[in-house]
XYZ file of C-alpha atoms in Angstrom:
716
model
C 134.857 108.789 97.006
C 133.178 112.159 95.345
C 136.033 112.018 93.232
C 134.552 109.178 91.405
C 132.600 111.493 89.468
C 135.148 112.952 87.733
C 135.913 110.048 85.711
C 133.621 110.424 82.286
C 132.636 106.700 81.505
C 131.655 106.116 85.630
C 129.001 109.024 85.444
C 127.706 107.314 81.840
C 127.880 103.749 83.670
C 125.887 105.064 87.183
C 123.234 106.592 85.093
C 122.709 103.614 83.067
C 122.944 101.221 86.162
C 120.067 103.644 87.429
C 117.719 102.684 83.993
C 118.429 99.536 83.860
C 117.748 98.927 86.967
C 114.009 100.376 87.243
C 113.146 98.499 83.740
C 114.662 95.361 85.254
C 112.760 95.306 88.829
C 109.902 97.230 86.448
C 109.587 93.588 84.267
C 110.530 91.278 87.293
C 108.197 92.610 90.320
C 104.309 94.315 90.056
C 103.974 97.772 91.072
C 103.002 98.444 94.398
C 99.772 100.171 93.484
C 98.966 97.415 91.242
C 98.550 94.967 93.743
C 94.834 94.042 94.935
C 94.141 95.790 98.559
C 93.064 93.189 101.385
C 91.102 94.223 103.986
C 93.221 95.645 106.508
C 93.054 95.394 110.379
C 93.962 98.078 112.418
C 93.539 97.067 116.010
C 95.581 94.785 117.691
C 93.943 91.432 118.772
C 93.614 91.876 122.557
C 91.701 94.870 122.029
C 87.902 94.297 123.229
C 86.044 94.794 119.915
C 88.551 92.367 118.172
C 87.929 90.061 120.997
C 84.021 90.191 120.565
C 84.638 89.907 116.919
C 86.726 86.599 117.245
C 84.026 85.502 119.690
C 80.877 85.884 117.573
C 82.579 84.430 114.669
C 83.397 81.443 116.818
C 80.121 80.957 118.379
C 77.580 82.669 116.118
C 79.286 81.557 112.780
C 75.568 81.839 110.930
C 76.417 85.546 110.461
C 80.247 85.192 109.903
C 81.502 87.145 107.464
C 82.305 90.563 106.332
C 78.830 92.283 105.852
C 77.440 94.162 102.784
C 74.374 96.640 103.639
C 72.193 97.351 100.693
C 69.986 100.363 101.343
C 66.909 100.543 99.267
C 64.793 103.307 99.631
C 62.226 105.738 97.894
C 60.803 109.118 98.696
C 56.897 108.203 98.223
C 57.643 104.862 100.034
C 58.573 101.504 98.798
C 56.187 99.168 96.919
C 55.191 96.172 96.696
C 56.847 95.707 93.823
C 60.397 96.776 95.091
C 59.883 94.188 98.258
C 59.308 91.473 95.399
C 62.569 92.772 93.635
C 64.526 92.557 96.858
C 63.126 89.081 97.538
C 63.855 88.019 93.725
C 67.236 89.018 94.434
C 68.171 87.256 97.338
C 66.375 84.328 96.049
C 68.601 84.429 92.936
C 71.909 84.664 95.053
C 71.077 81.954 97.063
C 70.363 79.966 94.147
C 73.242 81.076 92.413
C 76.004 82.265 95.256
C 78.470 84.869 94.464
C 82.371 84.047 94.241
C 82.457 85.579 97.556
C 79.360 85.151 99.327
C 79.599 83.688 102.436
C 76.464 83.613 104.334
C 72.623 85.643 103.166
C 69.648 85.711 104.923
C 66.433 83.663 103.495
C 64.670 87.031 102.647
C 64.070 85.343 99.282
C 61.746 82.578 100.832
C 59.975 84.512 103.907
C 56.772 85.924 103.114
C 56.656 89.372 101.788
C 54.951 90.782 104.523
C 57.057 89.779 107.132
C 59.853 91.319 104.801
C 57.661 94.308 105.500
C 58.157 94.407 108.725
C 61.534 95.256 108.563
C 61.035 98.395 106.744
C 61.420 101.803 108.346
C 58.553 103.130 110.269
C 57.704 106.027 107.612
C 57.657 103.013 105.011
C 60.366 104.573 103.016
C 63.605 102.269 103.500
C 65.123 99.050 104.080
C 68.548 97.487 104.727
C 69.233 93.975 103.906
C 72.637 92.267 104.498
C 74.697 89.966 102.603
C 78.106 88.388 103.886
C 81.053 87.864 102.330
C 84.151 85.498 103.100
C 86.759 87.056 105.652
C 89.756 86.487 103.152
C 88.142 88.169 99.970
C 90.221 90.645 98.282
C 88.376 94.039 97.547
C 88.857 93.357 94.376
C 86.633 90.471 94.400
C 84.387 92.267 96.788
C 84.188 94.805 93.634
C 83.211 91.938 91.198
C 81.110 90.533 93.702
C 79.058 94.167 94.089
C 79.127 94.315 90.098
C 77.347 91.090 89.482
C 74.383 92.126 92.064
C 74.035 95.509 90.340
C 73.693 93.246 86.969
C 71.503 90.569 88.937
C 69.390 93.516 89.986
C 69.294 95.656 86.942
C 67.885 92.024 85.174
C 64.960 91.645 87.302
C 63.879 94.973 88.164
C 64.466 96.612 84.574
C 66.219 99.631 86.166
C 69.527 100.358 88.113
C 68.678 101.735 91.516
C 72.484 102.250 92.599
C 73.113 104.959 90.273
C 69.915 106.609 90.776
C 70.482 110.141 91.878
C 68.725 110.617 95.357
C 66.965 113.825 94.036
C 65.063 111.367 91.709
C 61.639 110.308 92.743
C 62.076 106.096 91.994
C 64.258 103.423 93.833
C 67.245 104.002 95.306
C 69.914 101.165 96.500
C 73.672 101.872 97.716
C 75.778 99.519 98.837
C 77.082 100.147 102.603
C 78.231 98.835 105.472
C 82.116 97.356 105.955
C 82.253 95.823 102.151
C 80.948 99.067 100.870
C 83.553 100.914 102.884
C 85.881 99.125 101.448
C 85.747 99.164 98.117
C 84.950 102.894 98.241
C 88.057 103.609 99.786
C 89.828 101.241 97.475
C 88.572 103.523 94.472
C 89.149 106.720 96.190
C 92.809 105.690 96.794
C 93.420 103.809 93.614
C 92.076 107.211 91.737
C 94.251 109.365 93.417
C 97.229 107.620 93.164
C 97.508 109.122 89.005
C 95.910 112.227 90.197
C 98.525 112.804 93.113
C 101.441 111.688 90.581
C 100.330 113.970 88.287
C 99.698 117.082 90.229
C 102.950 116.717 92.439
C 104.988 116.985 89.129
C 103.430 119.371 87.686
C 103.467 121.780 90.916
C 107.098 120.859 91.153
C 107.958 121.507 87.527
C 105.821 125.087 87.697
C 107.504 126.240 91.329
C 111.350 125.450 89.888
C 110.811 127.000 86.427
C 109.103 130.072 88.635
C 112.428 130.185 90.781
C 115.244 128.943 88.640
C 114.126 130.074 85.010
C 116.020 126.962 83.928
C 113.859 124.465 82.028
C 116.677 121.248 82.461
C 117.061 122.236 86.252
C 113.287 122.137 86.123
C 113.446 118.150 84.533
C 116.703 117.360 86.287
C 115.053 116.474 89.958
C 111.802 115.242 88.337
C 113.910 112.955 86.352
C 116.178 111.633 89.455
C 113.008 110.817 91.666
C 111.425 109.415 89.211
C 113.862 107.414 88.526
C 114.346 106.540 92.235
C 110.657 106.046 92.397
C 110.539 103.193 89.688
C 113.109 101.295 91.681
C 111.413 101.999 95.331
C 107.721 100.839 93.363
C 108.588 97.323 92.395
C 110.684 96.519 95.134
C 107.840 97.446 97.698
C 105.912 95.371 95.455
C 108.023 92.086 95.679
C 108.120 92.936 99.338
C 104.447 92.590 99.789
C 104.170 89.278 97.172
C 106.678 87.990 99.911
C 104.649 88.539 102.501
C 107.026 90.992 104.327
C 104.756 93.860 104.159
C 100.864 94.495 104.134
C 100.062 97.367 101.469
C 98.270 100.155 102.624
C 96.493 102.273 99.348
C 96.835 105.043 101.902
C 100.300 104.815 102.657
C 101.181 104.565 98.954
C 99.523 107.584 98.391
C 101.335 109.738 100.634
C 104.536 108.004 100.002
C 104.222 109.288 96.602
C 104.062 112.897 97.754
C 106.906 112.313 100.537
C 109.202 110.796 97.984
C 108.905 113.919 95.141
C 108.764 116.483 97.641
C 111.851 115.335 100.080
C 113.547 114.221 96.861
C 113.605 117.157 95.049
C 114.298 119.302 98.157
C 117.480 117.045 98.388
C 118.402 117.425 94.691
C 118.030 121.416 95.504
C 120.483 121.260 98.148
C 122.777 119.777 95.871
C 121.937 121.507 92.810
C 122.522 124.969 94.679
C 126.003 124.499 95.713
C 127.058 123.357 92.571
C 126.041 126.447 91.037
C 128.079 128.768 93.903
C 130.683 126.303 93.405
C 130.700 127.020 89.475
C 131.080 130.871 90.303
C 134.504 130.026 91.294
C 135.610 127.376 90.033
C 136.219 126.800 86.371
C 136.785 122.757 86.049
C 132.964 121.063 86.058
C 133.862 118.353 87.471
C 136.312 119.452 90.355
C 133.343 122.093 91.295
C 131.206 118.855 90.940
C 133.594 117.171 93.794
C 133.750 120.065 95.875
C 129.846 120.720 96.584
C 129.281 117.017 96.565
C 131.716 116.738 99.652
C 130.334 120.126 100.706
C 126.530 119.008 100.823
C 126.436 115.522 100.935
C 126.801 115.148 104.722
C 124.135 117.340 105.353
C 121.784 115.176 102.762
C 122.950 111.940 104.664
C 122.126 113.641 107.766
C 118.863 115.092 106.818
C 118.076 111.635 104.926
C 118.961 109.543 107.801
C 116.934 112.161 110.193
C 113.755 111.392 108.071
C 114.459 107.566 107.566
C 115.117 106.755 111.505
C 112.199 109.039 112.049
C 109.838 107.460 109.990
C 110.790 103.967 111.366
C 109.523 104.885 114.405
C 106.143 103.930 113.283
C 107.292 100.239 113.606
C 106.674 100.882 117.447
C 102.715 101.475 116.802
C 100.212 98.845 117.527
C 97.473 100.508 115.497
C 98.092 98.841 112.160
C 97.907 101.940 109.828
C 100.457 103.708 111.546
C 102.716 100.317 111.708
C 102.118 100.121 107.899
C 103.676 103.361 107.068
C 106.913 102.668 108.657
C 108.822 100.948 105.940
C 107.611 102.316 102.895
C 108.195 105.763 103.799
C 111.714 104.956 104.873
C 112.792 102.387 102.825
C 111.631 105.317 99.869
C 113.416 108.114 101.204
C 116.391 105.932 102.004
C 116.486 104.886 97.980
C 115.709 108.365 97.113
C 118.588 109.498 99.041
C 121.080 107.088 97.399
C 119.773 108.163 93.634
C 120.033 112.192 94.530
C 123.778 111.349 96.152
C 124.760 109.270 93.009
C 122.563 109.516 89.766
C 122.590 113.045 90.316
C 125.721 113.794 90.249
C 126.037 111.522 87.482
C 124.076 113.601 85.395
C 125.023 117.257 86.546
C 128.535 115.766 85.385
C 127.532 114.798 82.055
C 125.779 118.197 81.813
C 128.271 120.802 83.496
C 127.053 124.403 83.539
C 124.357 123.693 80.703
C 122.152 122.309 83.190
C 121.480 125.760 84.138
C 120.816 127.116 80.848
C 119.983 129.976 80.081
C 121.420 131.318 82.835
C 125.111 129.693 82.734
C 127.243 130.097 86.081
C 130.475 131.119 85.122
C 133.652 132.525 87.034
C 134.826 135.796 86.652
C 137.200 135.215 83.851
C 134.977 132.823 82.070
C 132.214 135.653 82.300
C 134.748 138.142 80.777
C 135.714 136.117 77.966
C 132.159 135.156 77.389
C 130.850 139.077 76.897
C 134.493 139.452 75.075
C 133.706 136.745 72.458
C 130.131 138.312 72.295
C 131.136 142.106 71.837
C 129.429 143.044 74.743
C 131.232 144.740 78.008
C 131.666 142.743 81.195
C 128.642 143.494 83.852
C 129.705 142.089 87.535
C 126.908 140.067 88.713
C 124.966 141.422 91.970
C 126.173 139.709 95.288
C 124.441 136.356 95.764
C 121.997 136.247 98.811
C 120.973 139.399 99.498
C 117.645 139.421 100.548
C 118.190 136.536 102.856
C 121.788 138.075 103.953
C 119.832 141.170 105.163
C 117.187 138.983 107.108
C 120.613 136.969 108.441
C 122.004 140.335 109.715
C 118.688 141.701 111.284
C 117.816 138.341 112.766
C 121.633 138.420 114.194
C 121.517 141.847 115.348
C 117.967 141.895 117.108
C 118.021 138.321 118.003
C 115.886 139.160 121.732
C 112.979 141.121 119.392
C 112.629 138.360 116.712
C 112.754 135.382 119.449
C 109.631 137.331 121.212
C 107.921 137.834 117.705
C 108.616 134.579 116.598
C 107.730 132.781 119.759
C 104.406 134.876 119.962
C 102.804 133.676 116.766
C 104.042 129.905 117.556
C 102.883 129.461 120.780
C 99.612 131.506 120.121
C 99.008 129.319 117.176
C 99.748 126.174 119.026
C 97.148 127.286 122.065
C 94.761 126.568 119.792
C 95.931 122.754 119.517
C 93.949 121.473 122.625
C 90.821 122.436 121.465
C 90.870 120.322 118.585
C 87.764 117.626 118.006
C 88.267 114.543 116.615
C 86.817 112.106 114.611
C 87.607 107.988 114.580
C 85.581 106.471 111.765
C 86.496 106.119 108.274
C 83.273 107.036 106.983
C 83.587 110.849 107.392
C 86.655 110.948 105.040
C 84.580 110.177 102.210
C 82.940 112.393 100.167
C 79.133 113.129 100.596
C 78.254 111.449 97.065
C 80.033 108.435 97.827
C 77.400 105.518 97.857
C 78.635 103.857 100.707
C 78.214 107.091 102.869
C 75.127 107.882 100.630
C 73.650 104.501 102.380
C 74.568 105.466 105.724
C 72.771 108.837 105.491
C 70.042 106.664 104.063
C 70.094 104.762 107.339
C 70.564 108.076 109.172
C 67.219 109.651 108.025
C 65.013 106.457 108.065
C 65.760 104.462 111.005
C 67.220 105.562 114.558
C 70.256 107.014 115.233
C 71.585 103.592 116.828
C 70.536 101.353 114.146
C 73.079 102.557 111.423
C 75.934 100.298 113.720
C 74.300 98.399 116.765
C 76.488 97.295 119.753
C 77.418 93.703 119.903
C 76.837 93.042 123.567
C 78.353 89.300 124.172
C 78.257 88.308 127.773
C 79.205 84.998 129.288
C 75.898 84.117 131.724
C 72.979 81.901 131.091
C 70.699 85.182 133.127
C 68.596 87.051 130.677
C 69.660 90.350 130.658
C 67.533 91.922 128.029
C 65.383 94.299 130.385
C 68.096 95.006 132.341
C 69.886 96.399 129.093
C 67.126 97.891 127.935
C 66.775 99.653 131.443
C 70.208 101.914 130.815
C 69.304 105.368 129.766
C 71.167 105.371 127.046
C 69.697 102.179 125.145
C 67.304 102.541 122.642
C 66.475 98.998 121.938
C 67.233 95.711 122.572
C 66.990 92.887 120.141
C 65.894 89.103 121.421
C 69.661 87.363 122.318
C 71.366 84.656 120.574
C 72.766 81.592 122.661
C 75.171 79.161 121.928
C 77.996 77.801 124.120
C 77.416 79.359 127.256
C 77.594 83.082 125.732
C 74.404 85.133 124.921
C 74.937 87.633 121.834
C 72.666 90.955 122.179
C 72.466 93.518 119.428
C 71.953 96.787 121.293
C 70.980 100.041 119.488
C 72.031 103.539 121.011
C 69.987 106.258 121.384
C 73.074 108.379 119.940
C 74.382 108.218 116.397
C 76.940 105.507 116.859
C 79.974 107.664 115.327
C 79.409 110.500 117.635
C 82.107 110.946 120.718
C 78.900 111.138 122.949
C 77.952 107.431 121.903
C 82.034 106.493 122.813
C 80.880 108.371 126.147
C 78.433 105.836 126.150
C 79.984 102.891 125.522
C 82.354 103.549 128.460
C 79.471 103.613 130.870
C 78.240 100.772 129.112
C 81.355 98.854 130.014
C 80.952 100.090 133.978
C 77.505 98.406 134.032
C 77.844 95.444 132.549
C 80.885 95.124 134.841
C 78.554 95.296 137.679
C 75.871 93.150 136.035
C 77.711 89.819 135.008
C 81.265 90.609 135.907
C 84.764 92.424 134.643
C 85.270 89.230 132.872
C 82.666 88.086 131.506
C 81.400 90.536 128.666
C 82.879 91.832 125.458
C 81.577 94.832 123.173
C 81.692 94.696 119.430
C 80.848 96.508 116.349
C 81.893 100.176 115.215
C 81.627 102.414 118.596
C 83.257 99.785 120.587
C 86.000 99.805 117.754
C 86.532 103.248 117.710
C 86.744 103.464 121.543
C 89.447 101.129 120.828
C 91.077 102.921 118.269
C 91.041 105.951 120.176
C 93.008 104.358 123.280
C 95.383 102.400 121.042
C 96.121 105.669 118.981
C 96.787 107.612 122.161
C 98.957 105.128 123.507
C 100.873 104.951 120.389
C 101.188 108.959 120.258
C 102.569 108.942 123.547
C 105.220 106.232 123.046
C 106.353 107.210 119.345
C 106.432 111.506 119.360
C 109.135 111.098 122.521
C 111.028 108.308 121.164
C 111.099 110.125 117.781
C 112.179 113.230 119.612
C 114.954 111.228 121.412
C 116.148 109.473 118.710
C 116.433 112.671 116.444
C 117.962 114.320 119.565
C 120.704 111.957 119.507
C 121.420 111.622 115.763
C 121.526 115.620 115.923
C 124.252 115.002 119.226
C 126.502 112.886 117.158
C 126.310 115.132 113.897
C 126.792 118.150 115.520
C 128.430 117.073 118.866
C 126.614 120.025 120.482
C 123.855 119.160 123.251
C 122.295 122.649 123.185
C 121.896 123.576 119.819
C 120.302 120.185 119.189
C 118.023 120.827 122.319
C 117.397 123.948 121.023
C 116.215 122.502 117.256
C 114.637 120.282 118.576
C 112.369 122.476 120.613
C 111.686 124.944 117.944
C 110.160 121.663 115.826
C 108.021 120.877 118.139
C 107.079 124.139 119.037
C 106.330 123.925 115.375
C 104.060 121.109 114.999
C 101.824 122.328 117.510
C 101.307 125.704 116.070
C 100.811 124.014 112.356
C 98.184 121.443 114.432
C 96.702 124.886 115.958
C 96.731 126.699 112.486
C 95.628 123.765 110.545
C 92.075 123.250 112.715
C 91.396 127.195 112.559
C 91.441 126.349 108.625
C 89.689 123.177 109.116
C 87.107 124.129 111.314
C 86.411 127.928 110.688
C 87.184 128.130 106.888
C 86.278 124.458 105.627
C 83.390 123.974 107.939
C 84.524 120.601 109.226
C 83.486 119.374 112.698
C 86.342 117.304 113.467
C 89.862 116.200 112.670
C 90.788 113.163 111.672
C 91.987 111.292 115.074
C 95.355 109.570 112.855
C 96.237 113.104 111.988
C 98.300 114.299 114.956
C 100.528 111.388 114.750
C 101.039 111.515 111.176
C 101.806 115.452 110.895
C 104.110 115.195 113.769
C 106.526 112.470 112.180
C 106.657 114.589 108.951
C 106.753 118.063 110.285
C 109.498 116.869 113.130
C 111.240 114.949 110.594
C 111.340 117.139 107.745
C 111.906 120.027 109.764
C 114.991 119.340 111.144
C 115.910 118.746 107.503
C 115.940 122.319 106.885
C 117.606 122.920 110.211
C 120.358 120.835 109.605
C 121.288 121.751 106.485
C 121.158 125.951 107.546
C 123.345 124.546 110.755
C 126.056 122.545 108.908
C 126.654 126.299 106.856
C 126.950 127.777 110.626
C 129.423 124.965 111.444
C 131.720 125.099 108.379
C 132.032 129.060 108.582
C 133.027 128.774 112.277
C 135.447 125.880 110.972
C 136.701 128.616 108.484
C 137.942 130.788 111.462
C 134.686 133.244 110.945
C 133.216 134.570 114.503
C 130.117 133.534 116.161
C 127.089 136.199 114.660
C 128.527 136.407 111.496
C 129.011 132.553 110.933
C 125.166 132.292 111.630
C 124.479 135.407 109.433
C 126.561 133.608 106.613
C 124.338 130.403 107.202
C 121.200 131.987 106.767
C 122.388 134.272 103.580
C 123.951 131.442 101.616
C 121.269 128.655 102.652
C 118.421 131.010 102.820
C 117.023 130.920 99.222
C 117.350 127.037 98.382
C 115.605 126.135 101.667
C 112.571 128.899 101.061
C 112.552 127.143 97.561
C 112.490 123.481 99.153
C 110.086 124.890 101.570
C 107.967 126.272 99.118
C 107.783 123.006 96.832
C 107.395 120.806 99.778
C 104.995 122.610 101.125
C 103.484 122.184 97.978
C 103.649 118.901 97.137
C 101.903 118.295 100.089
C 98.965 120.644 99.715
C 97.984 118.624 96.213
C 96.860 116.304 99.000
C 93.983 118.538 99.651
C 92.479 118.588 96.100
C 91.504 115.196 96.803
C 87.991 113.699 97.733
C 89.322 111.982 101.103
C 88.918 114.321 104.174
C 91.564 112.520 105.831
C 94.317 113.156 103.412
C 92.677 116.974 102.839
C 93.462 117.448 106.192
C 96.889 115.690 106.475
C 98.095 117.961 103.857
C 96.708 121.034 105.179
C 98.344 120.429 108.415
C 101.625 119.428 107.592
C 101.845 121.788 104.457
C 101.480 124.679 107.764
C 104.099 123.188 109.295
C 106.537 123.178 106.275
C 105.475 126.731 105.703
C 105.768 127.894 109.513
C 109.736 126.298 109.550
C 110.436 127.770 106.144
C 109.845 131.120 107.198
C 109.650 131.521 110.599
C 111.569 128.670 112.517
C 114.360 127.895 110.206
C 115.478 131.756 108.943
C 114.464 133.664 112.157
C 113.936 131.921 115.369
C 116.994 129.010 115.243
C 119.420 131.802 114.602
C 118.396 134.120 116.725
C 118.386 131.351 119.519
C 121.997 130.696 117.979
C 122.852 134.539 118.516
C 121.228 134.707 122.190
C 122.691 131.642 123.352
C 126.208 132.772 121.769
C 129.407 130.206 122.102
C 127.749 128.139 124.618
C 125.566 126.434 121.026
C 129.190 124.663 120.341
C 129.896 123.547 123.619
C 131.845 121.006 123.963
C 133.651 121.107 121.205
C 136.670 122.708 119.666
C 134.462 125.309 118.418
C 133.415 126.194 121.817
C 137.124 126.374 123.356
C 138.362 128.470 120.441
C 136.981 131.488 122.280
C 135.462 133.627 119.047
């Protein structure tokens, strides 16, 4: 198969096929990021908060739908004209409903004095709801918000939605689930282009700095870019067919993953090709030899990432589950492009791909110098720095193990101290409308009014007084009754997004169990969803993390036929993950001043750090094994493996860490934190685990690392 690329016409055919495929798919199917977002559900239907939402929609349908909260605020106090303006807006919406509008309270017809009763105690703020259809797309919801803005401007003669909070005028902000959904979509939509541009730019700059070859900097981007143009419409087609649910967050991260990991795979082959051209005069034979030598490691590396990412399909939490297919499918197609499209391009360009530093055999270099009328200058031995590192690591392996373990374990010891947050709103920039809206509510109303708990009980007994008597409850509204159920809106004393509120909700479950029976109540609302999110995410971590470890361990054993080495490699990447988590918390909390880490970060980071970390280990270990198979003794084989792969893996690690750090430039706290932790994990792997700890462990363990293969039995 590798000799396939020695045939001239076939290289052109392969290049043409990829280009045509990308263009054809782009014409037939929509790009994944062009498809409208829908309201995404993350929690399974059997969670209490979801059951409460279903019961509320079924038995208390007057408020059914997705709520939009419009927060109105004036520093000097809301005026009678402000209240009349709100009423006029609601009256118009009642007469001429919006396309996605499902229910609107009769605020336009009640007396103005009655509406004034809903104003905050300081007289400065008011919150009014509108309920939208459950199946409305985010794009349709955004259009509806634009219509409300236009109506408000027509009625009041001003636009309170764009007025800065520092101005002494009427302010209005869209918040609640609808406002959050629209803001999140806008954030991720703008993030896609920003991510693509920044990722390509940083890869280009790093490649130019490291290799100083314009073509070599462009070739990986062309290969991965064409692969992305194939992946994107195929994912779009899957989404249109109903096989996938688009997740804007997943698409954003996928862009970074494909360009980062894809460029790494390209570098593995390109570096091997360059080294082979130094000893093989025929460029096509050199390409065949390079593909044969590096192809196995690339296939194994990609398989590790693909299968590792597919373990996310086991997740019950929706956001985790939705990541699995786009990530794994994208890596699969990118790896195929690296093994087919890249060799075709390299075969066509040959040595000129490395211009102006063209690799030549000694004979060719002498002839070139003679032609230029210059004396031949022998090149310096390759990989000098990494060879020194490899030699030191092999000779002083116990010292290296002690120092690297101290660093990694020390950082890992910080990870249990991490505080986690479970709400999306905290990931938004502070000046996002939905977050400003909640800030207005938080400032002018009691903490619990931010997001009341919906308490549904199946009993005829009025438990208003019993609920109000609970020490963590601030206020209880009069119950609604329907079909044997009662619905109570309960304000907690604590901020409903705080960790203490989640603890209080756990206590409420116990108290209600004693009051009405364990099977006769349901708790809904934001705090209940956060509690369920914590439960589901922790269960996913306990399932997916060990499953992924076992699967990758089995792949390593099958590839290396050496269980001891597989255990060592898995141990190093797991320790590297916890070290990255600890180091990330030090930066996020003590440098950036953020009070909590997004709860999804541990699983997201684990999947990427473990899968991508094993990529580099596989590439280096493959070189050690090949050296041993060529009769080189154990310690020398380790030194050679570090020397020959060190530069390319370091370059690849810098590129991959750089691309993930691009996420830190976005105004989305979740992606910032994910980018920081994952980049740190890659840096630790690139500069500590792979060049130092892993080879030191191999040296310390001796020939047992090859057990039970033939390499172990030969005794060298």
